[in-house]
Short mmCIF file of C-alpha atoms in Angstrom, two decimals:
data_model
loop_
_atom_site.label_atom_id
_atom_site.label_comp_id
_atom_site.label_asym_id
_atom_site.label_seq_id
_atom_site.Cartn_x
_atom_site.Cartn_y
_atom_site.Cartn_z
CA UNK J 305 -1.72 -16.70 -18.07
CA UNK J 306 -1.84 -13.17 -16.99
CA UNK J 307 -3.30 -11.86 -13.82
CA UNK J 308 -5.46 -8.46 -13.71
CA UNK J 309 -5.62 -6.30 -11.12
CA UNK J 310 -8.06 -3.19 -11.20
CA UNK J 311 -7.60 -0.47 -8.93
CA UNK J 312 -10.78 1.96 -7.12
CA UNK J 313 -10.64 4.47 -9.81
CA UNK J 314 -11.06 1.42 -12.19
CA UNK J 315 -14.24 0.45 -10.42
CA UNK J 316 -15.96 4.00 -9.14
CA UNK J 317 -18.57 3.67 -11.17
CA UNK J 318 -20.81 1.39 -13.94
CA UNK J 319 -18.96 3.93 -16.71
CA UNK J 320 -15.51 2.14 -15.70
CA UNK J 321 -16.53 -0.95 -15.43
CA UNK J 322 -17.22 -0.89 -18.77
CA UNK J 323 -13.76 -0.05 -19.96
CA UNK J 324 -12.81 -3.56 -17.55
CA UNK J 325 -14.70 -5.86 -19.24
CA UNK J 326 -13.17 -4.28 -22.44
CA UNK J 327 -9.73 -4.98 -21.01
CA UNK J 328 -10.47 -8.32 -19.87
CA UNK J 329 -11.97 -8.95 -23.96
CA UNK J 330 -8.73 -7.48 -25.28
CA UNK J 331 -6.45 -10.48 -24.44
CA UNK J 332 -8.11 -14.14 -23.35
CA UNK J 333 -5.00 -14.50 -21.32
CA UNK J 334 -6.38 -12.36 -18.73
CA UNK J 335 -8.03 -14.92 -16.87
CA UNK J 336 -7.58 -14.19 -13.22
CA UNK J 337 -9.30 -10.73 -12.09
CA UNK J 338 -8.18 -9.07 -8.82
CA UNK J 339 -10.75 -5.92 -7.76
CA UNK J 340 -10.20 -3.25 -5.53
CA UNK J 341 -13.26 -1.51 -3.31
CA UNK J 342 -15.26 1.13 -5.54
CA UNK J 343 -12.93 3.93 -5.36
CA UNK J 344 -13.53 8.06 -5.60
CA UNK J 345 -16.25 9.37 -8.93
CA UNK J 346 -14.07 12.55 -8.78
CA UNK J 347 -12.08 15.13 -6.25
CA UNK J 348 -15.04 15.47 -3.96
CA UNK J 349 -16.14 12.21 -3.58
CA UNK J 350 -15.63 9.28 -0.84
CA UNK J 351 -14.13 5.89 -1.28
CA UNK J 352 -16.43 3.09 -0.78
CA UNK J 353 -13.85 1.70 1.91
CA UNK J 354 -13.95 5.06 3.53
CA UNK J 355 -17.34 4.95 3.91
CA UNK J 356 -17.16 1.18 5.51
CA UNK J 357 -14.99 2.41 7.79
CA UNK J 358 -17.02 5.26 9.26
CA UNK J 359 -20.40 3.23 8.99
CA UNK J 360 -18.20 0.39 11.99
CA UNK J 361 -16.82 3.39 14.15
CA UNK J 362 -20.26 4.67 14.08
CA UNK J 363 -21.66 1.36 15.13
CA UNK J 364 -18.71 0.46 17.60
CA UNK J 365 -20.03 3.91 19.35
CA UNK J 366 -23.71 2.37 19.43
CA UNK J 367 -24.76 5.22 16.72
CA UNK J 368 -25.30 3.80 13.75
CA UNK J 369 -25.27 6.88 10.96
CA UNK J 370 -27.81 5.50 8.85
CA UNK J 371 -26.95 8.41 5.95
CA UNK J 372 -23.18 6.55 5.44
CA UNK J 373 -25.14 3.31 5.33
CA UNK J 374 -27.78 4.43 2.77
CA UNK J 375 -24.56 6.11 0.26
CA UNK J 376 -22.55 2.66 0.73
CA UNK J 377 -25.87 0.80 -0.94
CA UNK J 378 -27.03 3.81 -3.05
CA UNK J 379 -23.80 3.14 -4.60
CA UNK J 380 -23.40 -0.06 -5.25
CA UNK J 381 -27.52 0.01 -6.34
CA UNK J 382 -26.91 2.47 -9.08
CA UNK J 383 -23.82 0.67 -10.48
CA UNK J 384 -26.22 -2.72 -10.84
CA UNK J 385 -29.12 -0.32 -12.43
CA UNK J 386 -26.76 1.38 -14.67
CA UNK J 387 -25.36 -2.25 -16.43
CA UNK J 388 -29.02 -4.08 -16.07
CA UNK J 389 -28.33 -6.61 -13.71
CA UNK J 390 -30.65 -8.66 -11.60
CA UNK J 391 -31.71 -7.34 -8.70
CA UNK J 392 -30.68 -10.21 -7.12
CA UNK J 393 -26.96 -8.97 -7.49
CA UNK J 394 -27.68 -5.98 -5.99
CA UNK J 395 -29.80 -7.64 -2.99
CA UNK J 396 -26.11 -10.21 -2.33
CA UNK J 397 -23.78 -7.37 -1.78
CA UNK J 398 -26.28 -5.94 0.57
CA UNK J 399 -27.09 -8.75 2.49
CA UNK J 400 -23.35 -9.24 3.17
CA UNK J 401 -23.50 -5.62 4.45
CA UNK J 402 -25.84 -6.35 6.64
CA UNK J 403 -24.21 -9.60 8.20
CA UNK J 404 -21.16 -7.34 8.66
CA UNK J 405 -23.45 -5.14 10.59
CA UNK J 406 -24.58 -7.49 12.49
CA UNK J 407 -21.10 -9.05 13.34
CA UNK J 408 -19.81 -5.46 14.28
CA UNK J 409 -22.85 -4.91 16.57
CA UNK J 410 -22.35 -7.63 18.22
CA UNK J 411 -18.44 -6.97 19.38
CA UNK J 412 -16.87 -9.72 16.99
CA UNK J 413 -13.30 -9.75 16.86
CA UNK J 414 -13.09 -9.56 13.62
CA UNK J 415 -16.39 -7.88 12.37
CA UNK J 416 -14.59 -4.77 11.65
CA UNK J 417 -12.41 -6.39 8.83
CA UNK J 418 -15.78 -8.35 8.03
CA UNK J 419 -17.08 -5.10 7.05
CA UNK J 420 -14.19 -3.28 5.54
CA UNK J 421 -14.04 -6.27 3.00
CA UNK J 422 -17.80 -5.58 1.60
CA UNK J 423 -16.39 -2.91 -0.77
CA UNK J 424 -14.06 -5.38 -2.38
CA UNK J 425 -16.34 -8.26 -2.46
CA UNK J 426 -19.32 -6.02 -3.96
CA UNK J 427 -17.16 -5.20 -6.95
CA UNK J 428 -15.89 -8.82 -7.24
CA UNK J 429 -19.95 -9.69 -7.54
CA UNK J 430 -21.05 -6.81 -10.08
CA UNK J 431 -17.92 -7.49 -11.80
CA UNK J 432 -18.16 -11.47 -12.20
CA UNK J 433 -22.43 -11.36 -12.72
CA UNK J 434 -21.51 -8.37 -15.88
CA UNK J 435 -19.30 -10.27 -17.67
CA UNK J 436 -21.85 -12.99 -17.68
CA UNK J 437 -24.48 -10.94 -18.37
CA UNK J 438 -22.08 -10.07 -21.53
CA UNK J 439 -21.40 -13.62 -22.54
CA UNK J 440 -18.23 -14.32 -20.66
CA UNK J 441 -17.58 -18.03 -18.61
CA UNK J 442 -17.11 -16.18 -15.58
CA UNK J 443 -17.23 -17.28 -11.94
CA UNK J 444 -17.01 -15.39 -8.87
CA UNK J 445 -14.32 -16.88 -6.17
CA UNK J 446 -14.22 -15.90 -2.55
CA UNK J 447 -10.82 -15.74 -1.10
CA UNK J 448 -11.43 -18.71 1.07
CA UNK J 449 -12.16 -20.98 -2.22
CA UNK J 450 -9.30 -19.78 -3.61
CA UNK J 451 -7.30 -20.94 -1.14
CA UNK J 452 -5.88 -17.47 0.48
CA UNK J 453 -4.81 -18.28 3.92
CA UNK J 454 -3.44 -15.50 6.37
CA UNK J 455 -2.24 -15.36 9.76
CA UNK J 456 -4.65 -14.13 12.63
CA UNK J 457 -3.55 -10.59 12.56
CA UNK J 458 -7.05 -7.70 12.06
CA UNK J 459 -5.93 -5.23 9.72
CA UNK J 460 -2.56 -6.59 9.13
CA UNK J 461 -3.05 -9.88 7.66
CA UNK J 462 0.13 -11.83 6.34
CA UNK J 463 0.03 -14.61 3.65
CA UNK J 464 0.69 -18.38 5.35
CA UNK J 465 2.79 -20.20 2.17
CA UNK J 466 0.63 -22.77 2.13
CA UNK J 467 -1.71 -20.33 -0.07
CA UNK J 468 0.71 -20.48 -3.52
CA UNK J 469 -0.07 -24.24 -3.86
CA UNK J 470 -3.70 -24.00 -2.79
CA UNK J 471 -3.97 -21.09 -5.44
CA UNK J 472 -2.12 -23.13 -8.16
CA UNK J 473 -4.69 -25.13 -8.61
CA UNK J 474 -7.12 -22.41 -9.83
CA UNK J 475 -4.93 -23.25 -13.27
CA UNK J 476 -7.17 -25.86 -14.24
CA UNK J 477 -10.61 -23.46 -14.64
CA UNK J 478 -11.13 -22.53 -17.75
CA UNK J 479 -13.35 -19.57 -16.84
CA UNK J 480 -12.68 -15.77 -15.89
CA UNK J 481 -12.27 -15.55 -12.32
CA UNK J 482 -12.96 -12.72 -10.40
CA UNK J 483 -11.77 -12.67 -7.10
CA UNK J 484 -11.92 -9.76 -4.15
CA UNK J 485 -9.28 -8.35 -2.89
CA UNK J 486 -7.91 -6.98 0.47
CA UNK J 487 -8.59 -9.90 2.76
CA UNK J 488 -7.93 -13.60 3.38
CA UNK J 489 -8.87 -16.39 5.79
CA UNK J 490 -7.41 -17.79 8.76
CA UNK J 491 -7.00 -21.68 8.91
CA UNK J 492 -9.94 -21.38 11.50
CA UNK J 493 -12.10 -19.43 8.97
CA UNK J 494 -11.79 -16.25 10.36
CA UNK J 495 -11.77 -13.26 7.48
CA UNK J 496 -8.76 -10.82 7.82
CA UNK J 497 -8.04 -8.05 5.76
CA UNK J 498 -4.59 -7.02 4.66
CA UNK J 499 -3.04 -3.29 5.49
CA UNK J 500 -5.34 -0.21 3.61
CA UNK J 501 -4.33 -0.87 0.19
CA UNK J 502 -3.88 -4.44 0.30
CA UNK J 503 -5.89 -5.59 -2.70
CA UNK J 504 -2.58 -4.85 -4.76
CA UNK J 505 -1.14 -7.97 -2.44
CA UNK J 506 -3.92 -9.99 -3.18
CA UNK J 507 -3.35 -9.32 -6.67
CA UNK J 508 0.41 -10.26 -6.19
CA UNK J 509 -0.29 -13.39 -3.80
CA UNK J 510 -2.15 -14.53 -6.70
CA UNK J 511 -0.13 -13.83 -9.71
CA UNK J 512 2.63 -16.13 -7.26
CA UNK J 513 0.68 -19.21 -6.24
CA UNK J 514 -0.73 -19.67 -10.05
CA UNK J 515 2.86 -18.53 -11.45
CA UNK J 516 1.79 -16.72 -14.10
CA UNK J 517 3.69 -14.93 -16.84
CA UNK J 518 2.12 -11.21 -15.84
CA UNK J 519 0.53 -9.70 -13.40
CA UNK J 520 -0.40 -6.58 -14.14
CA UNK J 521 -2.52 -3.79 -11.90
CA UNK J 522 -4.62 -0.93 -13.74
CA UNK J 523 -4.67 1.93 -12.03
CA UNK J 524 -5.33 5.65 -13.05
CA UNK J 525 -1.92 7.02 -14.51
CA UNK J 526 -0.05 5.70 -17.40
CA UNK J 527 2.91 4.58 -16.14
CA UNK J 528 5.08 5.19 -12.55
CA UNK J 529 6.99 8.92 -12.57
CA UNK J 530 10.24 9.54 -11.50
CA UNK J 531 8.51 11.86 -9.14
CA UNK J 532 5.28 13.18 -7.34
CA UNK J 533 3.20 15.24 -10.20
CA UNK J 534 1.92 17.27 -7.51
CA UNK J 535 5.81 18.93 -6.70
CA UNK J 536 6.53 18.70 -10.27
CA UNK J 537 4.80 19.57 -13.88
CA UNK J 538 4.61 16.47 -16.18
CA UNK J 539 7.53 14.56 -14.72
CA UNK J 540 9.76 11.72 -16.44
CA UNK J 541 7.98 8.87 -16.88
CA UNK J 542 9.77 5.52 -16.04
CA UNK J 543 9.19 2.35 -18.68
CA UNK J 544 11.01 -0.31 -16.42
CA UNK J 545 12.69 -0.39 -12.66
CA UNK J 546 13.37 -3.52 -10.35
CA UNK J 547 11.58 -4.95 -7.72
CA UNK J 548 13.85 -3.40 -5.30
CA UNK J 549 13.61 0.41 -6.87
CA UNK J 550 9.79 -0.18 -7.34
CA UNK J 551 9.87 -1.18 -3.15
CA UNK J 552 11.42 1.75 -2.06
CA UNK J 553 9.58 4.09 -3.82
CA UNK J 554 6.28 2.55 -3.22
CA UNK J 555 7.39 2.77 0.50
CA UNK J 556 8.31 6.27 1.09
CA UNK J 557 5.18 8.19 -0.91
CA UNK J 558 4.52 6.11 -4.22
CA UNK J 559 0.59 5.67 -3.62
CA UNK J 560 0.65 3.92 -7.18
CA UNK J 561 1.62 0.61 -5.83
CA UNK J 562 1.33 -0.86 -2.14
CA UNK J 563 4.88 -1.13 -0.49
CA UNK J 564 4.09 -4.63 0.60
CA UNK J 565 2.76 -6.04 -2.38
CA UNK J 566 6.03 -6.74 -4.43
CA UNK J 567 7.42 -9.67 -2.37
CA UNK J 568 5.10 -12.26 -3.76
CA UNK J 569 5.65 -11.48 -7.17
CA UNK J 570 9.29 -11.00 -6.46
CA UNK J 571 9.86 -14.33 -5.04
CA UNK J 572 8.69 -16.08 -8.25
CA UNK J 573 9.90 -13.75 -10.56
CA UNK J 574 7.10 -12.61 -12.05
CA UNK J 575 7.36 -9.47 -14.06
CA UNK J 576 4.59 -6.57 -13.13
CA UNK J 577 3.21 -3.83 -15.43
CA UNK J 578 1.34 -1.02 -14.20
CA UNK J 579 -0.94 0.19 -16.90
CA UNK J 580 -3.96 2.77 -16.68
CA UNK J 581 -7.62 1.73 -17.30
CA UNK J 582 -8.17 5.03 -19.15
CA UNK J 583 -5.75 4.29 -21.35
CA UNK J 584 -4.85 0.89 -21.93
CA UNK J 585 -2.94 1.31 -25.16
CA UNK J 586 -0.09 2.99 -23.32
CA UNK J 587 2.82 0.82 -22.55
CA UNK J 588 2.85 1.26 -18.67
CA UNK J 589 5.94 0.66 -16.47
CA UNK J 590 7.10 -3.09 -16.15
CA UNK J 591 8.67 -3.96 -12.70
CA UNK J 592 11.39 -6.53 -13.33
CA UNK J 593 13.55 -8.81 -11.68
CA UNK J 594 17.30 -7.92 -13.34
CA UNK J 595 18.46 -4.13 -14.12
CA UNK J 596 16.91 -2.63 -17.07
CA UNK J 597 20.08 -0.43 -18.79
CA UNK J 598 19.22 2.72 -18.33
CA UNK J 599 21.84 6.23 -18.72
CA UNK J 600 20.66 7.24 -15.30
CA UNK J 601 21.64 5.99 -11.99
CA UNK J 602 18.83 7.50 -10.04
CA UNK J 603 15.74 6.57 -11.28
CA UNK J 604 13.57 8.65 -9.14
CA UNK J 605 13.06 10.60 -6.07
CA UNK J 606 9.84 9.58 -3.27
CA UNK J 607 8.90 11.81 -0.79
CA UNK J 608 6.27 11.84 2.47
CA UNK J 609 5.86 13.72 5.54
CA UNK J 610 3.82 13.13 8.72
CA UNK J 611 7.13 11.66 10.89
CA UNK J 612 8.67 12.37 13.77
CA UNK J 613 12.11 12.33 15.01
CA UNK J 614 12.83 10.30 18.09
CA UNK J 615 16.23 11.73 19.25
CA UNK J 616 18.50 10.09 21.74
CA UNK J 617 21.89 11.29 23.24
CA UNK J 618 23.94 9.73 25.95
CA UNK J 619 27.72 9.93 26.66
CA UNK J 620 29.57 6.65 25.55
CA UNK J 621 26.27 4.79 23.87
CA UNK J 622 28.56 2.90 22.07
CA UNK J 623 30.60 1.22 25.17
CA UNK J 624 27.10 0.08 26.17
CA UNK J 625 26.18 -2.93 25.03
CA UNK J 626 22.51 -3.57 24.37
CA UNK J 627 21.51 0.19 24.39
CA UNK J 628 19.95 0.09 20.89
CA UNK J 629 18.08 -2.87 21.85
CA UNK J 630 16.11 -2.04 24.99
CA UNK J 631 15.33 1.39 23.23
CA UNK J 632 13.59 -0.84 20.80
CA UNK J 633 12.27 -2.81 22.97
CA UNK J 634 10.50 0.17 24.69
CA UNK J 635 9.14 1.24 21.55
CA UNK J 636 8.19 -2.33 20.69
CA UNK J 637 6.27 -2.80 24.00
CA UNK J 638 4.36 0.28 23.10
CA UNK J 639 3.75 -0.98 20.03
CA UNK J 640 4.86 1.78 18.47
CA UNK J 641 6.64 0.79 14.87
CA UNK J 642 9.29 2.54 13.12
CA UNK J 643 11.01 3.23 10.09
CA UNK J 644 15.12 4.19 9.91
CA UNK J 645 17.38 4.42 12.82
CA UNK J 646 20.27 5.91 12.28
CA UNK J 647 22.86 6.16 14.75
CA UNK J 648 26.34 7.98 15.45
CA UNK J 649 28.69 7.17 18.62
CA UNK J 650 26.48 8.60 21.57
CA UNK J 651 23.57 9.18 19.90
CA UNK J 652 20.74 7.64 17.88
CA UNK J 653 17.97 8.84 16.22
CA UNK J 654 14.48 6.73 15.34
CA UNK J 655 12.64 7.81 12.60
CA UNK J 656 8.33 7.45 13.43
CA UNK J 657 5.15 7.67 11.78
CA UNK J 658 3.76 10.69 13.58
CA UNK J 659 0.63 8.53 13.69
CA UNK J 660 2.10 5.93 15.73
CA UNK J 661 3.03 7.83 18.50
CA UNK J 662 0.29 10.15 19.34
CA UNK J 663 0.94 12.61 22.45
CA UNK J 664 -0.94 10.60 25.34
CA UNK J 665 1.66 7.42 24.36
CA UNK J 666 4.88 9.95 23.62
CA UNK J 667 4.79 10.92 27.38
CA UNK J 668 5.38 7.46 28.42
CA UNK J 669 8.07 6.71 26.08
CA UNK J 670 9.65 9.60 26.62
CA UNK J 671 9.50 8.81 30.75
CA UNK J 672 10.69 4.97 30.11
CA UNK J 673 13.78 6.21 28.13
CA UNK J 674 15.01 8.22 31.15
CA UNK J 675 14.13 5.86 33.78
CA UNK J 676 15.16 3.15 32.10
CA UNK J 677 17.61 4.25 29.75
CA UNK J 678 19.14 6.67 32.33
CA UNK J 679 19.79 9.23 28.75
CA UNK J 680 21.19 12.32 28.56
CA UNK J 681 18.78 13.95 26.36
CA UNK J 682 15.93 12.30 24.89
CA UNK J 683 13.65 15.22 22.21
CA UNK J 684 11.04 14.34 19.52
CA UNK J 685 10.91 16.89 16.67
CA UNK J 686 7.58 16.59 14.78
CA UNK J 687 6.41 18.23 11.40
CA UNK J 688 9.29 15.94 9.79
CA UNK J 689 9.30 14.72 6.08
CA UNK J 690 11.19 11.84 4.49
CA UNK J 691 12.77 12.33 0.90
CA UNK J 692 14.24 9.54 -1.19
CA UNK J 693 16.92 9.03 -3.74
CA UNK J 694 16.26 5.74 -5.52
CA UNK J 695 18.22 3.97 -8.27
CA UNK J 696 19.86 0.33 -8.47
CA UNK J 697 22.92 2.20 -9.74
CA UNK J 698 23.84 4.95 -7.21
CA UNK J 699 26.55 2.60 -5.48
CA UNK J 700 28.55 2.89 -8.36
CA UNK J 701 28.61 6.30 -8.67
CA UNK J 702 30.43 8.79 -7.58
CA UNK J 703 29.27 12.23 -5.98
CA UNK J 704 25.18 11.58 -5.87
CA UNK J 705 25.30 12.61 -2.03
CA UNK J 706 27.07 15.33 -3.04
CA UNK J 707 24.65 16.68 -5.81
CA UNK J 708 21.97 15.72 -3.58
CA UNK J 709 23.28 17.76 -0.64
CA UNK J 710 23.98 20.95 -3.58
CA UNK J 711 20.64 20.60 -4.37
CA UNK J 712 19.03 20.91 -1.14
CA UNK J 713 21.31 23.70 -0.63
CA UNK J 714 20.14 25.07 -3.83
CA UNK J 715 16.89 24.95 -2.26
CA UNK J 716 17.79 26.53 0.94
CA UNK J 717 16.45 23.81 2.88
CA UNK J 718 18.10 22.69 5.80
CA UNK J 719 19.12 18.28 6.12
CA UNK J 720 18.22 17.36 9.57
CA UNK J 721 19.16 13.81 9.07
CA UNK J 722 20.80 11.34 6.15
CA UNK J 723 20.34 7.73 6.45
CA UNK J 724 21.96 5.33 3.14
CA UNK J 725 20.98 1.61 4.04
CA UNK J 726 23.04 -1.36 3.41
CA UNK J 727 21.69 -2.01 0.06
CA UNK J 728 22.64 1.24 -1.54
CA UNK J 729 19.01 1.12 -3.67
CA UNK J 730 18.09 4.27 -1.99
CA UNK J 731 19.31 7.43 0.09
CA UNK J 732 16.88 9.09 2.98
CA UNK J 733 16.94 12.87 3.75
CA UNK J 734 15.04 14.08 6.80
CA UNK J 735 13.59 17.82 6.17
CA UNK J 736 11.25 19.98 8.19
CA UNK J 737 7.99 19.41 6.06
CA UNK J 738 7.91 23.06 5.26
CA UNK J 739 10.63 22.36 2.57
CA UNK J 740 9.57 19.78 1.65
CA UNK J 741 8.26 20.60 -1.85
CA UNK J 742 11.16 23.06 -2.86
CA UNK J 743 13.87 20.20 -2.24
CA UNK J 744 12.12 18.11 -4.30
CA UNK J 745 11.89 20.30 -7.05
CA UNK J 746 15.72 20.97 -6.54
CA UNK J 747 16.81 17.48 -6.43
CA UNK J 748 14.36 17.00 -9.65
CA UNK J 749 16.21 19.97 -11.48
CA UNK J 750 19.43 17.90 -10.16
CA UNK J 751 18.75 14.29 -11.28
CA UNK J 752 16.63 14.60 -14.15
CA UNK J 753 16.79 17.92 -16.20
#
């Protein structure tokens, strides 16, 4: 049994669906069908979820913009037209719409993920009714028939692990099933969605709970590159990597797969290919369990800006036990997340998502670590960018810092910070986003030509 995942691009429009349905025909082991929200036409156009998003904040602010409304059902109306389906289809996804509406209007706690969820479950309708139309035993399941439970968190739902054994049973339908992505249930029936991209950890909660032998997720590029096309002219492509390499490149700037939606599929082993619905005859880039052999012991080089640096100095930090704690703690009653922290004898940098620490919450951070902190120096530098080495094999080899650092050097871009965690997958250099493109295209020239 393999488990499908299609991406936005893979469900923009009725054009693509098409090519789904021929995917699905290709191999009757595709069984299970994960979908994604209707994503962008082309450059200039808006993704369906997008569009969900600013019809709520309209709503929240008692305003409903009736023009985002009318594209959201425009959209889903011509995609019905354009593969002659019943009207009725076309009438369900709009009437759930509508009830999300409602739910938002009325100050629900969850009606915002309500309504975010309508792009995923609209696909998952059109979808399921045009393969029957075409002559496929198809069904439509809804998350909470599958069995997809999640804990009570809007807009950050987490799997409960009672899910896998409710979703094992699914193994006993003999029909295509085509089930949305993106969101769960609580235990109390309460629909939560997952983080923005979290149909690819639908797809790999379900590949887990009904074991199966693939899971793969169509997207729009033929296989994962060793870095972004948009630094570098038809990079390397890669044919296999680990769970752990795929992680920490889908982490720091690999928008082909979601960062979180590995560990499922990890847990039970399953291997994952990421293939392209334009081109389904290309091999794709399998995600595996044990080291592939490979001559190279970098494998490929992610890269994002948008942080901040959240720098820290006192005189004898590390005499004082606790320090690194309550600074966390201040940043954790905040709620303000973050992503590295790396630390030297009396001083300690934190490594933030600009976006989580906007300047109206930075002033009182800032003021708690000198009250409470009683610091020396406390700065945030903004405009920061993240670059990462990645390869299972880097620990045992010698000199990659060092080419890495000759490369940025190369570049003539200054390393404000270097961070190697405990697992030796990956290496993180902080840059000033300015350079950030030139030392990728350095360490590219380094690693891979």
């Amino acid at each position: 049994m393999k488990v499908v995942k299609f991406g936005g691009s893979s469900l923009a429009d009725a054009g693509q669906l098409k090519k789904v349905k021929n995917i699905i025909d290709l191999d009757e082991d595709r069984r299970v069908v994960v979908v994604s929200a209707p994503g962008k036409r082309h450059s200039e156009d808006e993704k369906v979820t997008d569009l969900l998003i600013a019809l709520g904040t309209s709503i929240q602010m008692h305003q409903m913009d009736e023009s985002v409304y009318k594209k959201i059902i425009d959209r889903f109306q011509s995609m019905t037209e354009e593969l002659d389906l019943s009207f009725h289809v076309a009438e369900q996804v709009k009437d759930k719409i509508d009830e999300a509406i409602e739910l938002v209007k009325d100050g629900s706690e969850h009606a915002l993920d309500a309504l975010k969820a309508c792009g995923e479950d609209g696909s998952a309708h059109i979808l399921s009714a045009y393969l029957q139309k075409a002559g496929s035993n198809a069904s439509y399941v809804n998350p909470k028939e599958a069995g997809i439970l999640v804990r009570d968190q809007p807009g950050g739902a987490l799997v409960l692990e009672e899910s896998f054994e409710k979703l094992y049973s699914l193994r006993h339908r003999n029909e295509i099933l085509v089930i949305p992505g993106f969101f769960g249930y609580t235990p109390e029936g309460e629909l939560v969605t997952f983080s923005r991209g979290g149909s690819d950890i639908t797809g790999s909660i379900v590949a887990a709970g009904l074991k199966a032998d693939l899971y793969e997720n169509f997207t729009d590029v033929d296989s994962v590159y060793c870095v972004n096309p948009m630094f570098v002219d038809q990079p390397k492509q890669l044919t296999s990597l680990t769970y752990r390499e795929m992680r920490e490149l889908s982490y720091a700037g690999f928008s082909v797969f979601h960062d979180e939606a590995l560990i499922p599929a990890f847990k039970e082993k399953i291997p994952v290919c990421i293939k392209n619905t334009n081109n389904p005859a290309a091999p794709g880039t399998m995600i595996v369990a044990d080291l592939p052999e490979r001559e190279s012991h970098v494998v490929g080089i992610a890269s994002d800006d948008g942080f901040l640096n959240l720098y820290v100095s006192k005189y004898l930090m590390n005499r004082e036990i606790g320090f690194g704690r309550r600074l966390l703690q201040i940043l954790e009653d905040e709620e303000v997340s973050f992503e590295h922290a790396p630390s030297g004898i009396d001083d300690m940098s934190v490594v933030i998502r600009e976006h989580h620490l906007p300047p109206e919450k930075e002033e009182k951070v800032v003021r708690r670590i000198k009250e409470e902190l009683e610091v020396d120096t406390v700065l945030i530098e903004r405009e920061m960018a993240m670059i990462m080495i990645v390869g299972e094999g880097m620990n045992q080899t010698i000199g990659i810092a060092s080419r890495a650092a000759a490369a940025f050097r190369e570049a003539e871009v200054n390393i404000e910070m270097i961070n190697q965690g405990s697992s030796e997958v990956s290496m993180m250099f902080g840059v000033k986003s300015a350079g950030l493109g030139k030392a990728v295209q350095s360490l590219y020239r380094t690693f891979f030509e």
